[in-house]
Amino acid sequence: VESSPVIPKSTPILEEDEQVIYLLIAKNKEMNLDELGWQSQFGVSKTASILLSLEFKNVVKALPGKKFMLVDR
């Protein structure tokens, strides 16, 4: 049985939408913007906004090809 990822206590406080994106990336190691928008059902525009917020909080980092991964904690 595969366990669901959890948000570490060292992570800044995240809004509900940010938590959804965080957990998707945590489960998949890295994801591109289109996949995140589809799987979260937020759409690409809202997902891009959430990712920017997560980047400002130093929770995710952008990779080439519109991919994102979690920042090591």
Coordinates of N, CA and C in Angstrom, one line a residue, residues 17-65:
D17 N -5.3 25.7 -1.8 CA -4.9 25.5 -3.2 C -3.4 25.1 -3.4
E18 N -2.6 25.8 -2.6 CA -1.2 25.6 -2.6 C -0.9 24.2 -2.1
Q19 N -1.6 23.7 -1.1 CA -1.4 22.4 -0.6 C -1.7 21.3 -1.6
V20 N -2.8 21.5 -2.4 CA -3.1 20.6 -3.5 C -1.9 20.4 -4.5
I21 N -1.4 21.6 -4.9 CA -0.3 21.6 -5.9 C 0.9 20.9 -5.2
Y22 N 1.2 21.3 -4.0 CA 2.4 20.8 -3.2 C 2.3 19.2 -3.2
L23 N 1.2 18.7 -2.8 CA 1.0 17.3 -2.7 C 1.1 16.5 -4.0
L24 N 0.6 17.2 -5.1 CA 0.8 16.6 -6.4 C 2.2 16.5 -6.8
I25 N 3.0 17.5 -6.6 CA 4.4 17.5 -7.0 C 5.1 16.5 -6.1
A26 N 4.8 16.5 -4.8 CA 5.5 15.6 -3.9 C 5.2 14.1 -4.3
K27 N 4.1 13.8 -4.7 CA 3.7 12.5 -5.2 C 4.5 12.1 -6.4
N28 N 4.7 13.0 -7.3 CA 5.3 12.7 -8.6 C 6.7 13.2 -8.8
K29 N 7.3 13.8 -7.8 CA 8.7 14.3 -7.8 C 8.9 15.6 -8.6
E30 N 8.4 15.6 -9.8 CA 8.4 16.8 -10.6 C 7.3 16.7 -11.6
M31 N 6.7 17.8 -12.0 CA 5.6 17.8 -12.9 C 5.6 19.1 -13.7
N32 N 5.0 19.0 -14.9 CA 5.0 20.2 -15.7 C 3.6 21.0 -15.5
L33 N 3.6 22.2 -15.9 CA 2.5 23.1 -15.6 C 1.2 22.5 -16.1
D34 N 1.2 22.0 -17.4 CA 0.0 21.4 -17.9 C -0.6 20.3 -17.2
E35 N 0.3 19.4 -16.7 CA -0.1 18.2 -15.9 C -0.7 18.7 -14.6
L36 N 0.0 19.6 -14.0 CA -0.5 20.1 -12.7 C -1.9 20.8 -12.8
G37 N -2.1 21.6 -13.9 CA -3.4 22.2 -14.2 C -4.5 21.2 -14.4
W38 N -4.2 20.1 -15.1 CA -5.1 19.1 -15.4 C -5.5 18.3 -14.2
Q39 N -4.4 17.8 -13.5 CA -4.7 16.9 -12.3 C -5.3 17.7 -11.1
S40 N -5.0 18.9 -11.0 CA -5.6 19.7 -9.9 C -7.0 20.2 -10.2
Q41 N -7.3 20.2 -11.5 CA -8.5 20.8 -12.0 C -8.7 22.3 -11.8
F42 N -7.5 23.0 -11.6 CA -7.5 24.4 -11.4 C -7.4 25.1 -12.8
G43 N -6.9 24.4 -13.8 CA -6.6 25.1 -15.1 C -5.2 25.7 -15.0
V44 N -4.7 25.9 -16.2 CA -3.3 26.3 -16.3 C -3.1 27.7 -15.7
S45 N -4.0 28.6 -16.0 CA -3.8 30.0 -15.5 C -3.7 30.1 -14.0
K46 N -4.7 29.5 -13.3 CA -4.7 29.5 -11.8 C -3.5 28.7 -11.3
T47 N -3.2 27.6 -11.9 CA -2.1 26.8 -11.4 C -0.8 27.6 -11.5
A48 N -0.6 28.3 -12.6 CA 0.6 29.2 -12.8 C 0.7 30.2 -11.7
S49 N -0.4 30.8 -11.3 CA -0.4 31.7 -10.2 C -0.1 31.1 -8.9
I50 N -0.6 29.9 -8.6 CA -0.3 29.2 -7.4 C 1.2 28.8 -7.3
L51 N 1.7 28.3 -8.5 CA 3.1 28.0 -8.5 C 4.0 29.2 -8.2
L52 N 3.6 30.3 -8.8 CA 4.4 31.6 -8.5 C 4.4 31.9 -7.0
S53 N 3.3 31.7 -6.4 CA 3.2 32.0 -4.9 C 4.1 31.0 -4.2
L54 N 4.1 29.7 -4.6 CA 4.9 28.7 -4.0 C 6.4 29.0 -4.2
E55 N 6.7 29.5 -5.4 CA 8.1 29.9 -5.6 C 8.6 31.0 -4.7
F56 N 7.7 32.0 -4.5 CA 8.0 33.1 -3.6 C 8.2 32.6 -2.2
K57 N 7.5 31.6 -1.8 CA 7.7 31.0 -0.5 C 8.8 30.0 -0.4
N58 N 9.5 29.9 -1.5 CA 10.7 29.0 -1.6 C 10.3 27.5 -1.3
V59 N 9.1 27.1 -1.8 CA 8.6 25.8 -1.6 C 8.9 24.9 -2.9
V60 N 8.7 25.5 -4.0 CA 9.0 24.8 -5.3 C 10.0 25.6 -6.1
K61 N 10.6 25.0 -7.0 CA 11.5 25.7 -8.0 C 11.1 25.3 -9.4
A62 N 11.3 26.2 -10.3 CA 11.0 26.0 -11.7 C 12.2 25.3 -12.4
L63 N 11.9 24.4 -13.3 CA 12.9 23.7 -14.1 C 12.6 24.0 -15.5
P64 N 13.6 23.8 -16.4 CA 13.4 24.0 -17.8 C 12.2 23.2 -18.3
G65 N 11.4 23.7 -19.3 CA 10.3 23.0 -19.9 C 9.0 23.1 -19.0

